[in-house]
Short mmCIF file of C-alpha atoms and ligand atoms in Angstrom, two decimals:
data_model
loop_
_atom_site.label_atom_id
_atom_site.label_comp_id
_atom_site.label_asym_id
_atom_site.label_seq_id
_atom_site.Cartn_x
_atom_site.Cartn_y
_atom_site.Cartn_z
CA UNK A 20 -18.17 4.63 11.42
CA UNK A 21 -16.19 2.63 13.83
CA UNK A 22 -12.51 0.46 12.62
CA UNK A 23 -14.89 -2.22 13.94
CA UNK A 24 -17.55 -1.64 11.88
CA UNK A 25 -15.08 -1.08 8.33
CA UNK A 26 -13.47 -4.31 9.53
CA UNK A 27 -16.35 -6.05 8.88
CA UNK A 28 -16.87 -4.98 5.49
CA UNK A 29 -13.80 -6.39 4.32
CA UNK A 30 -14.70 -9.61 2.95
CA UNK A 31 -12.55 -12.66 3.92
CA UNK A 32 -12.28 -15.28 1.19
CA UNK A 33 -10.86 -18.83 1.92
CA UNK A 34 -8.10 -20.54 -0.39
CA UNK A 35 -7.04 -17.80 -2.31
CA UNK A 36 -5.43 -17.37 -4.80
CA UNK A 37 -4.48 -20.92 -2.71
CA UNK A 38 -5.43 -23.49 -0.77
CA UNK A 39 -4.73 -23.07 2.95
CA UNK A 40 -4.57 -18.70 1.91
CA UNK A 41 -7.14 -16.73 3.74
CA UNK A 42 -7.59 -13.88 1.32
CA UNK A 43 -8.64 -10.26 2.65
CA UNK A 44 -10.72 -8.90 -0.22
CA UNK A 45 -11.15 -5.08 -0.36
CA UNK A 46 -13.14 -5.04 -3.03
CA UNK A 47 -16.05 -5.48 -0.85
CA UNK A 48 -14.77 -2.37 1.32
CA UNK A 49 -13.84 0.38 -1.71
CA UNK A 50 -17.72 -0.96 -3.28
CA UNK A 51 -19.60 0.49 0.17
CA UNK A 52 -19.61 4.03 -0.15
CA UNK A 53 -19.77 5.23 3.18
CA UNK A 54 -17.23 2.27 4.54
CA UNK A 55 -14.80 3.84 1.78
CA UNK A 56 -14.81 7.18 2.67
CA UNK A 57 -14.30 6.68 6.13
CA UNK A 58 -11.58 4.66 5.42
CA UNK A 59 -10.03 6.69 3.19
CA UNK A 60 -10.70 9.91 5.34
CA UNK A 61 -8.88 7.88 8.52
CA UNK A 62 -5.99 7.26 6.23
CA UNK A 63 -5.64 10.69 4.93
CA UNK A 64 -5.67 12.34 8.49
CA UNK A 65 -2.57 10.21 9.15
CA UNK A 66 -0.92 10.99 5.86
CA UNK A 67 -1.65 14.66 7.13
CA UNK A 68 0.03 14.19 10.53
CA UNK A 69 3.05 12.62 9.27
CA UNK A 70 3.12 16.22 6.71
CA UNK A 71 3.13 13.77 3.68
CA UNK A 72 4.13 16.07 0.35
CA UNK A 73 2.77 13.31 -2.12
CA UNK A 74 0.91 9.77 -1.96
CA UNK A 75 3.17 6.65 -3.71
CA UNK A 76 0.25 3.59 -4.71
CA UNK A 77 1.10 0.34 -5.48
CA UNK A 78 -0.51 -0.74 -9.05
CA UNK A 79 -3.46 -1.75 -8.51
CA UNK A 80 -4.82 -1.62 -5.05
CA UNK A 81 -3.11 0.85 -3.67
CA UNK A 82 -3.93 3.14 -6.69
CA UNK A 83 -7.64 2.86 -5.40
CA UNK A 84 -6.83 4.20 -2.01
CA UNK A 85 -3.52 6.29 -2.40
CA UNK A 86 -5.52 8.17 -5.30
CA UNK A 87 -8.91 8.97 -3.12
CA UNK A 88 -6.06 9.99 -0.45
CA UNK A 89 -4.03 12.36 -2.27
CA UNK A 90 -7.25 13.74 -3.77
CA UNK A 91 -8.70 14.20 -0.16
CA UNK A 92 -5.01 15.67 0.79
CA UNK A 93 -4.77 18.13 -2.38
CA UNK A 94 -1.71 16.42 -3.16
CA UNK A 95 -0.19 14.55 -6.16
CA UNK A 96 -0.33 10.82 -6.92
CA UNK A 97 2.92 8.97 -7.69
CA UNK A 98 1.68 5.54 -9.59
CA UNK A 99 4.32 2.89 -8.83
CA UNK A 100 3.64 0.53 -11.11
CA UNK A 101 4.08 -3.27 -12.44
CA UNK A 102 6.32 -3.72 -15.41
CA UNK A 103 6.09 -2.26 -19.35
CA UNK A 104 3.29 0.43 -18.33
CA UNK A 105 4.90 3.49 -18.23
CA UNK A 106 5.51 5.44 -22.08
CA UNK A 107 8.76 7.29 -20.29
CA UNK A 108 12.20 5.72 -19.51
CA UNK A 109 11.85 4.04 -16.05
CA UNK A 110 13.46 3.04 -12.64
CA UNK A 111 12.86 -0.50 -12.41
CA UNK A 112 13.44 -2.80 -9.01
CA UNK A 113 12.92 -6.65 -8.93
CA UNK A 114 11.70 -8.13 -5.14
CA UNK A 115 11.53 -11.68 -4.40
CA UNK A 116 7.61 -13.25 -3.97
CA UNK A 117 6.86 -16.53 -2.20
CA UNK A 118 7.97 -18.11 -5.63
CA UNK A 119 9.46 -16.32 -8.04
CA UNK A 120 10.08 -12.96 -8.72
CA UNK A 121 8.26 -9.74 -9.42
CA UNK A 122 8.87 -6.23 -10.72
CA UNK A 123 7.69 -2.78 -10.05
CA UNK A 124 8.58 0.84 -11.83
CA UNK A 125 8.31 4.49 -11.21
CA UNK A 126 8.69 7.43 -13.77
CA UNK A 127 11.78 9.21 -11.99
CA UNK A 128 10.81 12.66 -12.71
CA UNK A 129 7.47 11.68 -10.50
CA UNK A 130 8.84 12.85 -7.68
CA UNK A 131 10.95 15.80 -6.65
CA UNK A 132 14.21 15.38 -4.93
CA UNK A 133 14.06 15.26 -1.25
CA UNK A 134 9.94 15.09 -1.30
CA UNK A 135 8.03 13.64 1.42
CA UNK A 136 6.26 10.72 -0.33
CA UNK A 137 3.96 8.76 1.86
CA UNK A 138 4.01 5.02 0.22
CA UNK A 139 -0.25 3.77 0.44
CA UNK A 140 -1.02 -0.25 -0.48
CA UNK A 141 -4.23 -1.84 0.16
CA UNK A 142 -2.32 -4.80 2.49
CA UNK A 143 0.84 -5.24 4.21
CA UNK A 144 1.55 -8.85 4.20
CA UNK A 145 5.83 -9.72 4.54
CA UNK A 146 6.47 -6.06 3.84
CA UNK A 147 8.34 -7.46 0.58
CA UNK A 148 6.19 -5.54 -2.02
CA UNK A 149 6.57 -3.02 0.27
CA UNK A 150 10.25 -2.51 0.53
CA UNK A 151 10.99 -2.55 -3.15
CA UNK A 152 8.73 -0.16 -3.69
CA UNK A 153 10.38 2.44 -0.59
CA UNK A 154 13.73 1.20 -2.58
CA UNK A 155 12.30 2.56 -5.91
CA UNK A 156 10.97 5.70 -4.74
CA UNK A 157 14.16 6.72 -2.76
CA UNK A 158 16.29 6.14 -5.79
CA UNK A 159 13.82 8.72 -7.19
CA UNK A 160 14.83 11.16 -4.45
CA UNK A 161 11.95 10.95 -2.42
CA UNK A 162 12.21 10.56 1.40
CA UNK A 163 10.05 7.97 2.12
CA UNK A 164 9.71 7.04 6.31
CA UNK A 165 6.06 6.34 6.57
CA UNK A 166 3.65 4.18 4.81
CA UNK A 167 0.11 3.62 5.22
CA UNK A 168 -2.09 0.51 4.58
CA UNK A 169 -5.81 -0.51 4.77
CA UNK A 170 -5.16 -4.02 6.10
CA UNK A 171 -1.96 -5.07 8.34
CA UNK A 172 -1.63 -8.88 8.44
CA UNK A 173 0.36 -8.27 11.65
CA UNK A 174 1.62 -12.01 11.96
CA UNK A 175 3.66 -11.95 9.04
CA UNK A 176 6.17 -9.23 10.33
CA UNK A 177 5.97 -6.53 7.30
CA UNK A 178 5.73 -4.10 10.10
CA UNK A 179 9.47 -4.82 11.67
CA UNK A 180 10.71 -5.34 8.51
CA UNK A 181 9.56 -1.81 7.24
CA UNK A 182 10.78 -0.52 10.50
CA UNK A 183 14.40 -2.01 9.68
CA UNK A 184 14.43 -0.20 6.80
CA UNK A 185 13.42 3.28 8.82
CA UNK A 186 9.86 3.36 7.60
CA UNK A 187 7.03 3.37 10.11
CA UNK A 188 4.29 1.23 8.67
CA UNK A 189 0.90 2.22 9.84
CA UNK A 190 -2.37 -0.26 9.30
CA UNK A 191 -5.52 1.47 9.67
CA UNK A 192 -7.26 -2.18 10.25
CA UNK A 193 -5.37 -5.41 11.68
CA UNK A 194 -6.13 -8.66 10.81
CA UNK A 195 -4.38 -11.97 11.86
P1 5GP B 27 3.69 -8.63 0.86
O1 5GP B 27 4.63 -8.17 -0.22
O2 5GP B 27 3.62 -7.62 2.00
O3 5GP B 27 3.96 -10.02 1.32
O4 5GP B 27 2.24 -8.71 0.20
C1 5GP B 27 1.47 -7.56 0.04
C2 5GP B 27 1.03 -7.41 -1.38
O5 5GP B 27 0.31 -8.57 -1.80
C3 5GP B 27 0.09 -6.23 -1.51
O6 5GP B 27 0.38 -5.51 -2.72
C4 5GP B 27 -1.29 -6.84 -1.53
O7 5GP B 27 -2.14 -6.19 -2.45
C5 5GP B 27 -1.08 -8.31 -1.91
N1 5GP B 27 -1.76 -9.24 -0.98
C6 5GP B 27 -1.21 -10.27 -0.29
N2 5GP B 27 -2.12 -10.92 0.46
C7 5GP B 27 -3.29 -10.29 0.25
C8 5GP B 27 -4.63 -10.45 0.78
O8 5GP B 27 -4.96 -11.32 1.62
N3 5GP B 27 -5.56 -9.57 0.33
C9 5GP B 27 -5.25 -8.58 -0.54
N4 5GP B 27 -6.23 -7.73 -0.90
N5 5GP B 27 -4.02 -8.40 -1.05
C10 5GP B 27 -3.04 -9.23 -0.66
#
Protein backbone atom coordinates (compact mmCIF):
# COMPACT_ATOMS: atom_id res chain seq x y z
CA UNK A 1 0.00 0.00 0.00
CA UNK A 2 1.16 3.36 -1.05
CA UNK A 3 1.47 6.74 1.80
CA UNK A 4 -1.00 7.89 -0.87
CA UNK A 5 -3.27 5.36 -0.63
CA UNK A 6 -3.16 5.26 3.73
CA UNK A 7 -3.59 9.02 3.35
CA UNK A 8 -6.75 8.59 2.10
CA UNK A 9 -8.07 6.48 4.68
CA UNK A 10 -7.64 8.94 7.24
CA UNK A 11 -10.86 10.55 7.55
CA UNK A 12 -10.96 14.40 7.69
CA UNK A 13 -13.75 15.80 9.82
CA UNK A 14 -14.74 19.57 9.69
CA UNK A 15 -15.24 21.76 12.98
CA UNK A 16 -13.84 19.66 15.41
CA UNK A 17 -13.81 19.49 18.40
CA UNK A 18 -14.39 23.39 16.89
CA UNK A 19 -15.62 25.43 14.51
CA UNK A 20 -13.10 26.58 11.89
CA UNK A 21 -10.80 22.96 13.25
CA UNK A 22 -10.26 20.52 10.48
CA UNK A 23 -9.96 17.35 12.49
CA UNK A 24 -7.70 14.34 11.15
CA UNK A 25 -9.54 11.29 12.47
CA UNK A 26 -7.50 8.03 12.70
CA UNK A 27 -10.01 6.12 13.78
CA UNK A 28 -10.99 5.48 10.31
CA UNK A 29 -7.21 4.40 9.55
CA UNK A 30 -6.42 1.89 12.82
CA UNK A 31 -10.40 0.32 11.80
CA UNK A 32 -8.96 -0.85 8.04
CA UNK A 33 -6.93 -3.70 8.64
CA UNK A 34 -4.65 -3.75 5.92
CA UNK A 35 -4.26 0.35 5.95
CA UNK A 36 -3.16 -0.32 9.74
CA UNK A 37 -0.65 -2.67 9.32
CA UNK A 38 1.05 -0.99 6.71
CA UNK A 39 1.11 1.89 8.64
CA UNK A 40 2.23 0.52 11.53
CA UNK A 41 4.87 -1.73 9.69
CA UNK A 42 6.28 1.78 7.91
CA UNK A 43 6.54 3.21 11.36
CA UNK A 44 8.24 0.35 12.95
CA UNK A 45 10.99 0.09 10.16
CA UNK A 46 11.89 3.66 11.16
CA UNK A 47 11.78 3.01 14.87
CA UNK A 48 14.23 0.12 13.77
CA UNK A 49 16.64 2.41 11.88
CA UNK A 50 16.89 4.95 14.46
CA UNK A 51 17.91 1.43 16.94
CA UNK A 52 14.91 2.47 19.21
CA UNK A 53 15.31 0.26 22.72
CA UNK A 54 11.56 0.94 23.72
CA UNK A 55 8.30 2.70 22.21
CA UNK A 56 6.89 5.88 24.62
CA UNK A 57 2.72 6.35 23.52
CA UNK A 58 0.84 9.13 24.31
CA UNK A 59 -2.57 8.04 26.24
CA UNK A 60 -4.73 7.34 24.03
CA UNK A 61 -3.79 7.50 20.44
CA UNK A 62 -0.53 6.92 20.50
CA UNK A 63 -1.09 3.81 22.74
CA UNK A 64 -2.91 2.34 19.56
CA UNK A 65 0.09 2.73 17.36
CA UNK A 66 3.21 2.82 19.75
CA UNK A 67 1.73 -0.59 21.18
CA UNK A 68 1.23 -2.47 17.56
CA UNK A 69 4.91 -0.90 17.06
CA UNK A 70 6.73 -2.14 19.93
CA UNK A 71 4.88 -5.45 19.48
CA UNK A 72 6.05 -5.56 15.74
CA UNK A 73 9.68 -4.38 17.18
CA UNK A 74 9.80 -7.09 20.15
CA UNK A 75 10.23 -4.27 22.35
CA UNK A 76 8.53 -2.85 25.49
CA UNK A 77 5.76 -0.25 25.69
CA UNK A 78 6.23 2.78 27.97
CA UNK A 79 2.41 4.21 28.51
CA UNK A 80 2.76 7.96 29.12
CA UNK A 81 -0.25 8.75 30.39
CA UNK A 82 -2.99 11.58 31.37
CA UNK A 83 -3.36 12.31 35.02
CA UNK A 84 -4.53 9.89 38.27
CA UNK A 85 -4.07 6.54 36.11
CA UNK A 86 -1.13 5.08 37.22
CA UNK A 87 -1.44 2.78 40.91
CA UNK A 88 2.57 3.67 41.44
CA UNK A 89 4.09 7.03 42.59
CA UNK A 90 4.53 9.15 39.40
CA UNK A 91 6.56 11.81 37.41
CA UNK A 92 4.12 14.30 36.55
CA UNK A 93 4.71 17.41 33.86
CA UNK A 94 2.04 20.14 33.14
CA UNK A 95 2.25 21.72 29.20
CA UNK A 96 0.30 24.61 28.16
CA UNK A 97 -2.86 23.77 25.45
CA UNK A 98 -4.48 26.43 23.26
CA UNK A 99 -6.47 27.27 26.55
CA UNK A 100 -5.63 26.01 29.54
CA UNK A 101 -3.50 23.54 30.77
CA UNK A 102 -2.96 19.81 30.63
CA UNK A 103 -1.04 17.04 32.36
CA UNK A 104 0.70 13.90 31.48
CA UNK A 105 2.62 11.05 33.78
CA UNK A 106 5.01 8.24 33.47
CA UNK A 107 5.82 5.42 36.07
CA UNK A 108 9.68 6.27 36.51
CA UNK A 109 10.88 2.83 36.88
CA UNK A 110 9.31 2.38 33.09
CA UNK A 111 12.26 3.05 31.66
CA UNK A 112 15.88 2.23 32.28
CA UNK A 113 18.46 4.86 32.67
CA UNK A 114 20.11 5.95 29.55
CA UNK A 115 17.46 3.77 27.25
CA UNK A 116 16.72 4.63 23.81
CA UNK A 117 12.96 5.41 23.97
CA UNK A 118 11.42 6.30 20.69
CA UNK A 119 8.32 8.77 21.72
CA UNK A 120 5.05 7.44 19.02
CA UNK A 121 1.63 9.87 18.95
CA UNK A 122 -1.00 9.51 16.48
CA UNK A 123 -0.53 13.55 15.36
CA UNK A 124 1.97 16.15 15.68
CA UNK A 125 0.17 19.36 15.74
CA UNK A 126 2.41 22.51 17.79
CA UNK A 127 4.73 19.81 19.07
CA UNK A 128 3.41 20.99 22.67
CA UNK A 129 2.01 17.55 23.78
CA UNK A 130 4.93 16.46 22.35
CA UNK A 131 7.63 18.18 24.26
CA UNK A 132 6.25 17.56 27.69
CA UNK A 133 6.08 14.28 27.09
CA UNK A 134 10.23 14.08 25.72
CA UNK A 135 10.53 16.33 29.12
CA UNK A 136 8.86 13.51 31.18
CA UNK A 137 10.57 10.66 29.77
CA UNK A 138 14.13 12.21 30.03
CA UNK A 139 13.59 12.97 33.66
CA UNK A 140 12.99 9.18 33.67
CA UNK A 141 16.46 8.63 32.22
CA UNK A 142 15.57 7.79 28.91
CA UNK A 143 17.36 9.35 25.88
CA UNK A 144 14.78 10.37 23.83
CA UNK A 145 16.05 12.12 20.11
CA UNK A 146 13.51 10.71 17.78
CA UNK A 147 9.84 10.55 17.67
CA UNK A 148 7.52 9.14 15.27
CA UNK A 149 3.93 10.15 14.27
CA UNK A 150 1.11 8.93 11.93
CA UNK A 151 -0.01 12.42 10.87
CA UNK A 152 2.40 15.66 10.73
CA UNK A 153 0.29 18.84 10.48
CA UNK A 154 3.46 20.41 9.01
CA UNK A 155 2.07 24.11 9.12
CA UNK A 156 1.91 24.35 12.66
CA UNK A 157 5.76 24.00 13.28
CA UNK A 158 5.84 20.90 15.91
CA UNK A 159 8.57 19.70 13.70
CA UNK A 160 11.18 22.79 14.45
CA UNK A 161 10.07 22.96 17.69
CA UNK A 162 10.93 19.21 18.42
CA UNK A 163 14.08 19.83 16.55
CA UNK A 164 14.97 22.76 19.12
CA UNK A 165 14.69 20.54 21.67
CA UNK A 166 17.22 17.85 19.78
CA UNK A 167 14.50 15.45 18.78
CA UNK A 168 14.00 14.60 15.13
CA UNK A 169 10.29 14.33 14.57
CA UNK A 170 9.41 12.01 11.79
CA UNK A 171 5.60 11.97 10.16
CA UNK A 172 4.92 8.98 8.26
CA UNK A 173 1.89 11.03 6.45
CA UNK A 174 1.73 15.00 6.04
CA UNK A 175 -1.17 16.86 6.01
CA UNK A 176 -1.63 20.72 5.82
P1 LIG B 1 -0.02 19.40 19.72
O1 LIG B 1 0.31 19.25 21.17
O2 LIG B 1 1.12 18.91 18.83
O3 LIG B 1 -0.49 20.77 19.35
O4 LIG B 1 -1.29 18.47 19.43
C1 LIG B 1 -1.12 17.09 19.23
C2 LIG B 1 -1.99 16.32 20.18
O5 LIG B 1 -3.36 16.70 20.00
C3 LIG B 1 -1.90 14.84 19.87
O6 LIG B 1 -1.87 14.09 21.09
C4 LIG B 1 -3.13 14.55 19.04
O7 LIG B 1 -3.71 13.30 19.38
C5 LIG B 1 -4.10 15.69 19.34
N1 LIG B 1 -4.64 16.32 18.10
C6 LIG B 1 -4.60 17.62 17.74
N2 LIG B 1 -5.20 17.83 16.56
C7 LIG B 1 -5.62 16.64 16.13
C8 LIG B 1 -6.29 16.17 14.92
O8 LIG B 1 -6.62 16.91 13.97
N3 LIG B 1 -6.53 14.84 14.85
C9 LIG B 1 -6.15 13.99 15.84
N4 LIG B 1 -6.40 12.67 15.66
N5 LIG B 1 -5.54 14.38 16.97
C10 LIG B 1 -5.26 15.69 17.11
Amino acid sequence: MTLDEIKAIVRTVPDFPKPGILFRDVTTLVGNGPGFAAAVELMAERARAVGAEAIAGIEARGFIFGAAIASRLGLGFVSVRKPGKLPVPVLAIDYALEYGTDTLEVDPEAVAEGQHVVLVDDLLATGGTALAAVELLRRAGARVDHALFAIDLFELGGGERLKRAGVAADGLLAFE
